[in-house]
Amino acid sequence: DVKVTQSSRYLVKRTGEKVFLECVQDMDHENMFWYRQDPGLGLRLIYFSYDVKMKEKGDIPEGYSVSREKKERFSLILESASTNQTSMYLCASSLTGTGSQFRNQPQHFGDGTRLSIL
Amino acid sequence: RKEVEQDPGPFNVPEGATVAFNCTYSNSASQSFFWYRQDCRKEPKLLMSVYSSGNEDGRFTAQLNRASQYISLLIRDSKLSDSATYLCVVTGGSGGSNYKLTFGKGTLLTVNP
């Protein structure tokens, strides 16, 4: 089974702090993703990475950055936390696939981190 | 048109009922389609992929109509444990990258005893 592990289930931080959310996967997946999920808005993609040291902006990258120094680890960074970044953060990973399944693989999610910014 | 649009729900059904969820998507270039389920305060989990010819997994049947850009999920003989939010998911976001999954907002199903 794919295992995607997020470093914290619950986290409370203060406005202006720099916050690090860590994610590790153990299945040698090429692709990793960070989402946030808010009531009524569904899942929204923040950033994703399809290779080590590579990253691409998702739909809502403002206020966030990411780091992928090793294949198994993808970190989300809130540069200066604000109250509107209070949310559930979900990390996911996927294979790239081959042939007709190239870049069309399902994603596997971690348990999520409930982040509260006070 | 929203990228992925689902029935708003919520659906409340008795045990044993058959329930159907519908979903439409706007990106005709989307290649892959999935249904995920998400339990309350948990992460989304892959329920099943959706294939062009339609596919079945036990009590669950998924259908795809590429011409109409429409996906469905049918649950037969529903169980209490089927209570969850069901998310329709397609690949290929608005930026054209097939790495990206685009999620519908989900439909909440409650199966009652």
Coordinates of N, CA and C in Angstrom, one line a residue:
Chain A
D1 N 0.8 -1.2 0.0 CA 0.0 0.0 0.0 C 0.9 1.3 0.0
V2 N 0.4 2.3 -0.7 CA 1.1 3.5 -0.7 C 0.9 4.2 0.7
K3 N 2.0 4.7 1.1 CA 2.0 5.4 2.4 C 2.5 6.8 2.2
V4 N 1.6 7.8 2.5 CA 1.9 9.2 2.4 C 1.8 9.7 3.8
T5 N 2.8 10.2 4.4 CA 2.9 10.6 5.8 C 3.1 12.1 5.9
Q6 N 2.2 12.8 6.6 CA 2.3 14.2 6.9 C 2.8 14.4 8.3
S7 N 3.6 15.3 8.5 CA 4.3 15.4 9.8 C 3.4 15.7 11.0
S8 N 2.3 16.4 10.8 CA 1.5 16.8 12.0 C 0.0 16.6 11.6
R9 N -0.8 16.1 12.5 CA -2.3 16.1 12.2 C -2.9 17.4 12.6
Y10 N -2.4 18.0 13.6 CA -2.9 19.3 14.1 C -1.8 20.3 14.4
L11 N -1.9 21.5 14.0 CA -0.9 22.5 14.2 C -1.5 23.8 14.4
V12 N -1.0 24.5 15.4 CA -1.5 25.9 15.7 C -0.3 26.8 15.7
K13 N -0.4 27.9 14.9 CA 0.7 28.9 14.7 C 0.1 30.3 14.9
R14 N 1.0 31.2 15.0 CA 0.6 32.6 15.1 C 0.8 33.4 13.8
T15 N 0.1 34.4 13.6 CA 0.2 35.3 12.4 C 1.6 35.8 12.3
G16 N 2.1 35.7 11.1 CA 3.5 36.2 10.8 C 4.6 35.1 11.0
E17 N 4.2 34.0 11.6 CA 5.2 33.0 11.7 C 5.5 32.3 10.3
K18 N 6.7 31.8 10.2 CA 7.0 30.9 9.0 C 6.7 29.5 9.4
V19 N 5.9 28.8 8.6 CA 5.4 27.5 8.9 C 5.8 26.5 7.9
F20 N 6.3 25.4 8.4 CA 6.7 24.3 7.5 C 5.8 23.1 7.7
L21 N 5.2 22.6 6.6 CA 4.5 21.3 6.6 C 5.2 20.3 5.7
E22 N 5.5 19.2 6.3 CA 6.3 18.2 5.7 C 5.5 17.0 5.2
C23 N 5.9 16.4 4.1 CA 5.2 15.2 3.6 C 6.2 14.3 3.0
V24 N 6.0 13.0 3.3 CA 7.0 12.0 2.9 C 6.1 10.8 2.3
Q25 N 6.6 10.3 1.2 CA 5.9 9.1 0.6 C 7.0 8.0 0.4
D26 N 6.5 6.8 0.5 CA 7.5 5.7 0.5 C 7.4 4.8 -0.7
M27 N 6.7 5.3 -1.8 CA 6.5 4.4 -3.0 C 7.2 4.9 -4.2
D28 N 8.2 5.7 -4.0 CA 9.1 6.1 -5.1 C 8.3 6.8 -6.2
H29 N 7.2 7.5 -5.8 CA 6.4 8.3 -6.8 C 7.1 9.5 -7.3
E30 N 7.0 9.8 -8.6 CA 7.7 11.0 -9.1 C 7.0 12.3 -8.8
N31 N 5.6 12.2 -8.7 CA 4.8 13.4 -8.5 C 4.3 13.6 -7.1
M32 N 4.4 14.8 -6.6 CA 3.8 15.1 -5.3 C 3.1 16.4 -5.4
F33 N 2.1 16.6 -4.5 CA 1.1 17.7 -4.6 C 0.8 18.2 -3.2
W34 N 0.5 19.5 -3.1 CA -0.1 20.1 -1.9 C -1.4 20.7 -2.3
Y35 N -2.4 20.4 -1.5 CA -3.8 21.0 -1.6 C -4.2 21.6 -0.3
R36 N -5.1 22.5 -0.4 CA -5.9 22.9 0.8 C -7.4 22.6 0.6
Q37 N -8.1 22.3 1.7 CA -9.5 22.0 1.5 C -10.3 22.8 2.5
D38 N -11.2 23.6 2.0 CA -12.0 24.4 2.8 C -13.5 24.2 2.6
P39 N -14.4 24.3 3.6 CA -15.8 24.0 3.4 C -16.4 24.9 2.3
G40 N -17.1 24.2 1.4 CA -17.8 24.9 0.3 C -16.9 25.2 -0.9
L41 N -15.6 25.0 -0.7 CA -14.6 25.3 -1.8 C -14.0 24.1 -2.4
G42 N -14.1 23.0 -1.6 CA -13.5 21.7 -2.1 C -11.9 21.8 -2.0
L43 N -11.3 20.9 -2.8 CA -9.9 20.8 -2.8 C -9.3 21.7 -3.8
R44 N -8.3 22.5 -3.4 CA -7.6 23.4 -4.3 C -6.1 23.2 -4.3
L45 N -5.6 23.1 -5.5 CA -4.2 22.8 -5.7 C -3.3 24.0 -5.4
I46 N -2.3 23.9 -4.5 CA -1.4 25.0 -4.2 C -0.2 24.9 -5.1
Y47 N 0.5 23.8 -5.0 CA 1.8 23.6 -5.8 C 1.9 22.1 -6.0
F48 N 2.6 21.7 -7.1 CA 3.0 20.4 -7.3 C 4.4 20.2 -7.9
S49 N 4.9 19.0 -7.8 CA 6.3 18.8 -8.3 C 6.3 17.5 -9.0
Y50 N 6.9 17.4 -10.2 CA 7.0 16.2 -10.9 C 8.4 15.6 -11.0
D51 N 9.3 16.2 -10.2 CA 10.6 15.7 -10.1 C 11.4 16.4 -9.0
V52 N 12.5 15.8 -8.6 CA 13.3 16.5 -7.6 C 13.7 17.9 -8.1
K53 N 13.6 18.8 -7.2 CA 14.0 20.2 -7.5 C 13.1 20.9 -8.5
M54 N 12.0 20.2 -9.0 CA 11.1 20.9 -9.9 C 9.8 21.2 -9.2
K55 N 9.2 22.3 -9.5 CA 7.9 22.7 -8.9 C 7.1 23.5 -9.9
E56 N 5.8 23.4 -9.8 CA 4.9 24.2 -10.6 C 3.8 24.7 -9.7
K57 N 3.4 26.0 -10.0 CA 2.3 26.6 -9.3 C 1.0 25.9 -9.7
G58 N 0.2 25.7 -8.6 CA -1.2 25.2 -8.8 C -2.1 26.4 -9.0
D59 N -3.3 26.3 -8.5 CA -4.4 27.3 -8.7 C -4.3 28.4 -7.7
I60 N -3.7 28.2 -6.5 CA -3.7 29.2 -5.4 C -2.3 29.2 -4.7
P61 N -1.2 29.6 -5.5 CA 0.1 29.5 -4.9 C 0.5 30.7 -4.0
E62 N -0.3 31.8 -4.0 CA 0.1 33.0 -3.3 C 0.2 32.8 -1.8
G63 N 1.3 33.2 -1.3 CA 1.5 33.1 0.2 C 2.2 31.8 0.6
Y64 N 2.5 30.9 -0.5 CA 3.1 29.6 -0.2 C 4.4 29.5 -1.1
S65 N 5.2 28.6 -0.6 CA 6.3 28.1 -1.4 C 6.5 26.7 -1.1
V66 N 7.3 26.0 -1.9 CA 7.6 24.5 -1.7 C 9.0 24.2 -1.9
S67 N 9.4 23.0 -1.4 CA 10.8 22.6 -1.6 C 10.7 21.1 -1.8
R68 N 11.5 20.6 -2.8 CA 11.6 19.2 -3.1 C 13.0 18.9 -3.4
E69 N 13.8 18.6 -2.3 CA 15.2 18.3 -2.4 C 15.4 16.9 -2.6
K70 N 14.5 16.0 -2.1 CA 14.6 14.6 -2.3 C 13.3 14.1 -2.8
K71 N 13.4 13.0 -3.6 CA 12.2 12.4 -4.3 C 11.1 12.1 -3.3
E72 N 11.4 11.6 -2.1 CA 10.3 11.2 -1.2 C 9.7 12.3 -0.4
R73 N 10.3 13.5 -0.4 CA 9.9 14.5 0.5 C 9.5 15.8 -0.2
F74 N 8.3 16.3 0.2 CA 7.8 17.6 -0.4 C 7.3 18.5 0.7
S75 N 7.9 19.6 0.8 CA 7.6 20.5 1.9 C 6.8 21.7 1.4
L76 N 5.8 22.1 2.2 CA 5.0 23.3 1.9 C 5.4 24.4 3.0
I77 N 5.7 25.6 2.5 CA 6.1 26.6 3.4 C 5.2 27.8 3.3
L78 N 4.7 28.2 4.5 CA 3.9 29.5 4.6 C 4.9 30.5 5.0
E79 N 5.2 31.4 4.1 CA 6.3 32.4 4.4 C 6.0 33.3 5.6
S80 N 4.8 33.8 5.7 CA 4.4 34.6 6.8 C 2.9 34.3 7.0
A81 N 2.6 33.4 7.9 CA 1.3 32.9 8.1 C 0.2 34.0 8.3
S82 N -0.9 33.8 7.7 CA -2.0 34.7 8.0 C -3.3 33.9 8.3
T83 N -4.2 34.6 8.9 CA -5.4 33.9 9.4 C -6.2 33.2 8.3
N84 N -6.1 33.8 7.1 CA -6.9 33.2 6.0 C -6.2 31.9 5.4
Q85 N -5.1 31.5 6.0 CA -4.4 30.3 5.7 C -4.8 29.1 6.7
T86 N -5.7 29.4 7.6 CA -6.3 28.4 8.4 C -7.1 27.4 7.5
S87 N -6.7 26.2 7.5 CA -7.3 25.2 6.6 C -6.8 23.8 6.9
M88 N -7.4 22.9 6.2 CA -6.9 21.5 6.2 C -6.0 21.4 5.0
Y89 N -4.7 21.0 5.2 CA -3.7 20.8 4.1 C -3.5 19.3 3.9
L90 N -3.6 19.0 2.6 CA -3.5 17.6 2.2 C -2.3 17.5 1.2
C91 N -1.5 16.5 1.4 CA -0.4 16.1 0.5 C -0.8 14.9 -0.2
A92 N -0.3 14.8 -1.5 CA -0.6 13.6 -2.3 C 0.5 13.2 -3.2
S93 N 0.6 12.0 -3.6 CA 1.6 11.6 -4.5 C 1.1 10.7 -5.6
S94 N 1.8 10.6 -6.7 CA 1.3 9.7 -7.8 C 2.5 9.3 -8.7
L95 N 2.3 8.2 -9.4 CA 3.3 7.8 -10.4 C 3.0 8.6 -11.7
T96 N 4.1 8.7 -12.5 CA 3.9 9.3 -13.8 C 3.2 8.4 -14.8
G97 N 3.5 7.1 -14.6 CA 2.9 6.1 -15.5 C 3.5 6.0 -16.9
T98 N 3.1 5.1 -17.7 CA 3.7 4.9 -19.0 C 2.6 4.7 -20.1
G99 N 2.9 4.8 -21.3 CA 2.0 4.5 -22.4 C 0.7 5.4 -22.3
S100 N -0.4 4.7 -22.4 CA -1.7 5.5 -22.3 C -2.0 6.0 -20.9
Q101 N -1.3 5.5 -19.9 CA -1.5 6.0 -18.6 C -0.5 7.1 -18.2
F102 N 0.3 7.6 -19.2 CA 1.3 8.6 -18.9 C 0.6 9.8 -18.3
R103 N 1.1 10.2 -17.1 CA 0.6 11.4 -16.5 C -0.9 11.4 -16.2
N104 N -1.5 10.2 -16.1 CA -2.9 10.1 -15.8 C -3.2 9.2 -14.7
Q105 N -2.3 9.2 -13.7 CA -2.5 8.2 -12.6 C -3.2 8.8 -11.4
P106 N -3.9 8.0 -10.6 CA -4.6 8.5 -9.4 C -3.6 9.0 -8.4
Q107 N -4.1 9.9 -7.5 CA -3.2 10.4 -6.4 C -3.6 9.7 -5.1
H108 N -2.6 9.6 -4.3 CA -2.8 9.0 -3.0 C -2.5 10.0 -1.9
F109 N -3.4 10.1 -1.0 CA -3.3 11.3 0.0 C -2.8 10.9 1.4
G110 N -2.2 11.8 2.0 CA -1.8 11.7 3.4 C -3.0 12.0 4.3
D111 N -2.9 11.8 5.6 CA -4.0 12.0 6.5 C -4.5 13.5 6.6
G112 N -3.6 14.4 6.2 CA -4.0 15.8 6.3 C -3.4 16.5 7.6
T113 N -3.2 17.8 7.5 CA -2.8 18.6 8.6 C -3.8 19.7 8.8
R114 N -4.5 19.7 10.0 CA -5.4 20.8 10.3 C -4.6 22.0 10.9
L115 N -4.4 23.0 10.1 CA -3.6 24.1 10.5 C -4.5 25.3 11.0
S116 N -4.2 25.8 12.1 CA -4.9 27.0 12.6 C -3.9 28.1 12.8
I117 N -4.2 29.3 12.3 CA -3.4 30.5 12.4 C -4.1 31.5 13.3
L118 N -3.5 31.8 14.4 CA -4.2 32.7 15.4 C -3.7 34.1 15.3
Chain B
R1 N -18.8 27.4 -17.6 CA -19.0 26.1 -17.1 C -17.9 25.7 -16.1
K2 N -18.2 25.2 -14.9 CA -17.2 24.9 -13.9 C -16.4 23.7 -14.5
E3 N -15.1 23.6 -14.0 CA -14.3 22.5 -14.6 C -14.9 21.1 -14.3
V4 N -15.3 20.9 -13.0 CA -15.9 19.7 -12.7 C -17.1 20.0 -11.8
E5 N -18.3 19.6 -12.2 CA -19.5 19.9 -11.5 C -20.2 18.7 -11.1
Q6 N -20.6 18.6 -9.8 CA -21.4 17.5 -9.3 C -22.7 17.9 -8.8
D7 N -23.6 16.9 -8.7 CA -24.9 17.1 -8.0 C -24.5 17.7 -6.6
P8 N -25.2 18.7 -6.2 CA -24.9 19.4 -4.9 C -25.3 18.5 -3.7
G9 N -26.3 17.6 -3.8 CA -26.7 16.8 -2.7 C -27.3 17.7 -1.6
P10 N -27.3 17.3 -0.3 CA -26.9 16.0 0.1 C -28.0 14.9 -0.3
F11 N -27.5 13.7 -0.3 CA -28.4 12.6 -0.6 C -28.6 11.8 0.8
N12 N -29.9 11.6 1.1 CA -30.2 10.8 2.3 C -31.1 9.6 1.8
V13 N -30.5 8.4 2.0 CA -31.2 7.2 1.4 C -31.3 6.2 2.5
P14 N -32.3 5.3 2.4 CA -32.3 4.2 3.4 C -31.4 3.1 3.0
E15 N -31.0 2.2 3.9 CA -30.2 1.1 3.6 C -30.8 0.2 2.6
G16 N -30.0 -0.3 1.6 CA -30.5 -1.1 0.6 C -30.9 -0.4 -0.7
A17 N -31.0 0.9 -0.6 CA -31.4 1.7 -1.8 C -30.3 1.8 -2.8
T18 N -30.7 2.1 -4.0 CA -29.7 2.4 -5.1 C -29.6 3.9 -5.3
V19 N -28.4 4.4 -5.3 CA -28.2 5.8 -5.5 C -27.2 6.1 -6.6
A20 N -27.5 7.2 -7.3 CA -26.6 7.5 -8.5 C -26.1 9.0 -8.3
F21 N -24.9 9.1 -8.6 CA -24.2 10.4 -8.6 C -23.8 10.8 -10.0
N22 N -24.0 12.0 -10.4 CA -23.6 12.5 -11.7 C -22.6 13.6 -11.6
C23 N -21.8 13.7 -12.7 CA -20.7 14.7 -12.8 C -20.5 15.1 -14.2
T24 N -20.3 16.3 -14.4 CA -19.9 16.8 -15.8 C -18.5 17.5 -15.7
Y25 N -17.8 17.5 -16.8 CA -16.5 18.1 -16.8 C -16.4 19.0 -18.0
S26 N -15.5 20.0 -18.0 CA -15.5 21.0 -19.1 C -14.3 20.8 -20.0
N27 N -13.2 20.1 -19.6 CA -12.0 20.0 -20.4 C -12.1 18.7 -21.2
S28 N -12.4 18.9 -22.5 CA -12.6 17.8 -23.4 C -11.3 17.0 -23.6
A29 N -10.1 17.6 -23.2 CA -8.8 16.9 -23.3 C -8.5 16.0 -22.1
S30 N -9.4 16.0 -21.1 CA -9.2 15.1 -19.9 C -9.0 13.7 -20.3
Q31 N -8.0 13.0 -19.7 CA -7.7 11.6 -20.1 C -8.2 10.6 -19.1
S32 N -8.1 10.9 -17.9 CA -8.5 9.9 -16.9 C -9.5 10.5 -15.9
F33 N -10.3 9.5 -15.3 CA -11.4 9.9 -14.5 C -11.5 9.0 -13.3
F34 N -11.8 9.5 -12.2 CA -11.8 8.8 -10.9 C -13.0 9.2 -10.1
W35 N -13.4 8.3 -9.2 CA -14.3 8.6 -8.1 C -13.5 8.4 -6.8
Y36 N -13.5 9.4 -5.9 CA -12.9 9.2 -4.6 C -14.0 9.3 -3.6
R37 N -13.8 8.7 -2.4 CA -14.7 8.9 -1.3 C -13.9 9.6 -0.2
Q38 N -14.6 10.4 0.6 CA -13.9 11.1 1.7 C -14.8 11.0 2.9
D39 N -14.4 10.4 3.9 CA -15.1 10.3 5.2 C -14.9 11.6 6.0
C40 N -15.8 11.9 6.9 CA -15.7 13.1 7.6 C -14.4 13.3 8.3
R41 N -13.7 14.4 8.1 CA -12.4 14.8 8.7 C -11.3 13.8 8.3
K42 N -11.5 13.1 7.2 CA -10.4 12.2 6.7 C -9.9 12.6 5.4
E43 N -8.9 12.0 4.9 CA -8.4 12.3 3.6 C -9.2 11.6 2.5
P44 N -9.2 12.2 1.2 CA -9.9 11.4 0.1 C -9.1 10.1 -0.2
K45 N -9.9 9.1 -0.5 CA -9.3 7.8 -0.9 C -9.9 7.4 -2.2
L46 N -9.1 6.8 -3.1 CA -9.5 6.4 -4.4 C -10.6 5.3 -4.2
L47 N -11.7 5.5 -4.8 CA -12.8 4.5 -4.8 C -12.6 3.6 -6.0
M48 N -12.6 4.2 -7.2 CA -12.4 3.5 -8.4 C -12.1 4.4 -9.6
S49 N -11.3 3.9 -10.6 CA -11.1 4.6 -11.8 C -12.3 4.4 -12.7
V50 N -12.5 5.3 -13.7 CA -13.6 5.2 -14.6 C -13.1 4.9 -16.0
Y51 N -13.5 3.9 -16.6 CA -13.0 3.5 -17.9 C -14.1 3.8 -19.0
S52 N -13.6 3.9 -20.2 CA -14.5 4.3 -21.3 C -15.6 3.3 -21.5
S53 N -15.4 2.1 -21.2 CA -16.4 1.0 -21.5 C -17.3 0.9 -20.3
G54 N -17.0 1.6 -19.2 CA -17.8 1.4 -18.0 C -17.2 0.3 -17.2
N55 N -17.2 0.4 -15.9 CA -16.6 -0.7 -15.1 C -17.4 -0.8 -13.8
E56 N -17.3 -2.0 -13.2 CA -18.0 -2.4 -12.0 C -17.0 -2.9 -11.0
D57 N -17.3 -2.6 -9.7 CA -16.5 -3.1 -8.6 C -17.5 -3.5 -7.5
G58 N -17.9 -4.7 -7.4 CA -18.9 -5.1 -6.4 C -20.2 -4.3 -6.6
R59 N -20.6 -3.6 -5.6 CA -21.9 -2.8 -5.7 C -21.8 -1.5 -6.4
F60 N -20.6 -1.2 -6.9 CA -20.3 0.2 -7.5 C -20.1 0.0 -9.0
T61 N -20.8 0.9 -9.7 CA -20.7 0.9 -11.2 C -20.4 2.3 -11.6
A62 N -19.3 2.5 -12.4 CA -19.0 3.8 -13.0 C -19.2 3.8 -14.5
Q63 N -19.6 4.9 -15.0 CA -19.9 5.1 -16.4 C -19.2 6.4 -16.9
L64 N -18.8 6.4 -18.1 CA -18.2 7.6 -18.7 C -18.8 7.8 -20.1
N65 N -19.2 9.0 -20.4 CA -19.7 9.4 -21.7 C -18.8 10.5 -22.2
R66 N -17.8 10.2 -23.0 CA -16.9 11.3 -23.4 C -17.6 12.3 -24.3
A67 N -18.6 11.9 -25.1 CA -19.2 12.9 -26.0 C -20.0 13.9 -25.2
S68 N -20.6 13.5 -24.1 CA -21.4 14.4 -23.3 C -20.5 15.0 -22.1
Q69 N -19.3 14.5 -22.0 CA -18.4 14.9 -20.9 C -19.1 14.7 -19.5
Y70 N -19.5 13.5 -19.3 CA -20.4 13.1 -18.2 C -19.9 11.8 -17.6
I71 N -19.9 11.8 -16.3 CA -19.4 10.6 -15.5 C -20.5 10.3 -14.5
S72 N -20.7 9.0 -14.2 CA -21.7 8.7 -13.2 C -21.1 7.6 -12.3
L73 N -21.7 7.5 -11.1 CA -21.4 6.5 -10.1 C -22.7 5.9 -9.6
L74 N -22.9 4.6 -9.7 CA -24.1 4.0 -9.1 C -23.7 3.1 -8.0
I75 N -24.4 3.2 -6.9 CA -24.2 2.4 -5.7 C -25.5 1.6 -5.5
R76 N -25.3 0.3 -5.6 CA -26.5 -0.6 -5.3 C -26.5 -1.1 -3.9
D77 N -27.6 -1.5 -3.4 CA -27.8 -2.1 -2.1 C -26.9 -1.3 -1.0
S78 N -27.2 0.0 -0.9 CA -26.3 0.8 -0.1 C -26.2 0.4 1.4
K79 N -25.1 0.5 2.0 CA -24.8 0.2 3.3 C -24.6 1.4 4.2
L80 N -24.7 1.3 5.5 CA -24.4 2.4 6.4 C -23.0 2.9 6.2
S81 N -22.1 2.0 5.9 CA -20.7 2.4 5.7 C -20.4 3.1 4.4
D82 N -21.4 3.2 3.6 CA -21.2 4.0 2.3 C -21.4 5.5 2.6
S83 N -21.8 5.8 3.8 CA -22.0 7.3 4.1 C -20.7 8.0 4.0
A84 N -20.6 9.0 3.2 CA -19.3 9.7 2.9 C -19.6 10.8 1.9
T85 N -18.6 11.5 1.6 CA -18.7 12.5 0.5 C -18.0 11.8 -0.7
Y86 N -18.6 11.9 -1.9 CA -18.1 11.3 -3.1 C -17.6 12.4 -4.0
L87 N -16.4 12.3 -4.4 CA -15.7 13.3 -5.2 C -15.5 12.8 -6.6
C88 N -15.9 13.6 -7.6 CA -15.7 13.3 -9.0 C -14.3 14.0 -9.4
V89 N -13.4 13.2 -10.0 CA -12.1 13.8 -10.3 C -11.7 13.5 -11.7
V90 N -11.1 14.5 -12.4 CA -10.6 14.3 -13.8 C -9.2 14.8 -13.9
T91 N -8.4 14.3 -14.8 CA -7.1 14.8 -15.0 C -7.1 15.9 -16.0
G92 N -6.0 16.7 -16.0 CA -5.9 17.8 -17.0 C -6.7 19.0 -16.5
G93 N -6.0 19.9 -15.8 CA -6.6 21.1 -15.3 C -6.7 22.2 -16.3
S94 N -7.0 23.4 -15.9 CA -7.2 24.5 -16.9 C -5.9 24.9 -17.5
G95 N -4.8 24.6 -16.9 CA -3.4 24.9 -17.5 C -3.0 23.8 -18.5
G96 N -3.7 22.8 -18.6 CA -3.4 21.8 -19.6 C -2.4 20.7 -19.1
S97 N -2.0 20.8 -17.8 CA -1.1 19.8 -17.3 C -1.8 18.6 -16.9
N98 N -1.4 17.4 -17.5 CA -2.1 16.2 -17.1 C -1.7 15.7 -15.7
Y99 N -0.7 16.3 -15.1 CA -0.4 15.9 -13.7 C -1.5 16.3 -12.8
K100 N -2.2 17.3 -13.1 CA -3.2 17.9 -12.2 C -4.5 17.1 -12.2
L101 N -5.0 16.9 -11.0 CA -6.3 16.4 -10.9 C -7.2 17.5 -10.5
T102 N -8.4 17.6 -11.1 CA -9.3 18.6 -10.8 C -10.5 17.9 -10.1
F103 N -10.8 18.4 -8.9 CA -11.8 17.8 -8.0 C -13.1 18.5 -8.1
G104 N -14.2 17.8 -8.2 CA -15.5 18.4 -7.9 C -15.6 18.7 -6.4
K105 N -16.6 19.4 -6.1 CA -16.8 19.8 -4.6 C -17.4 18.7 -3.8
G106 N -17.8 17.6 -4.5 CA -18.3 16.5 -3.7 C -19.8 16.5 -3.4
T107 N -20.3 15.3 -3.3 CA -21.7 15.1 -2.9 C -21.8 14.2 -1.7
L108 N -22.5 14.7 -0.7 CA -22.6 14.0 0.6 C -23.7 13.0 0.6
L109 N -23.3 11.8 0.9 CA -24.3 10.7 1.0 C -24.4 10.3 2.4
T110 N -25.7 10.2 2.9 CA -26.0 9.6 4.2 C -26.9 8.4 4.0
V111 N -26.5 7.3 4.4 CA -27.3 6.1 4.4 C -27.9 5.8 5.8
N112 N -29.2 5.8 5.8 CA -29.9 5.7 7.1 C -30.4 4.3 7.4
P113 N -30.4 3.9 8.7 CA -30.9 2.5 9.0 C -32.4 2.4 8.8

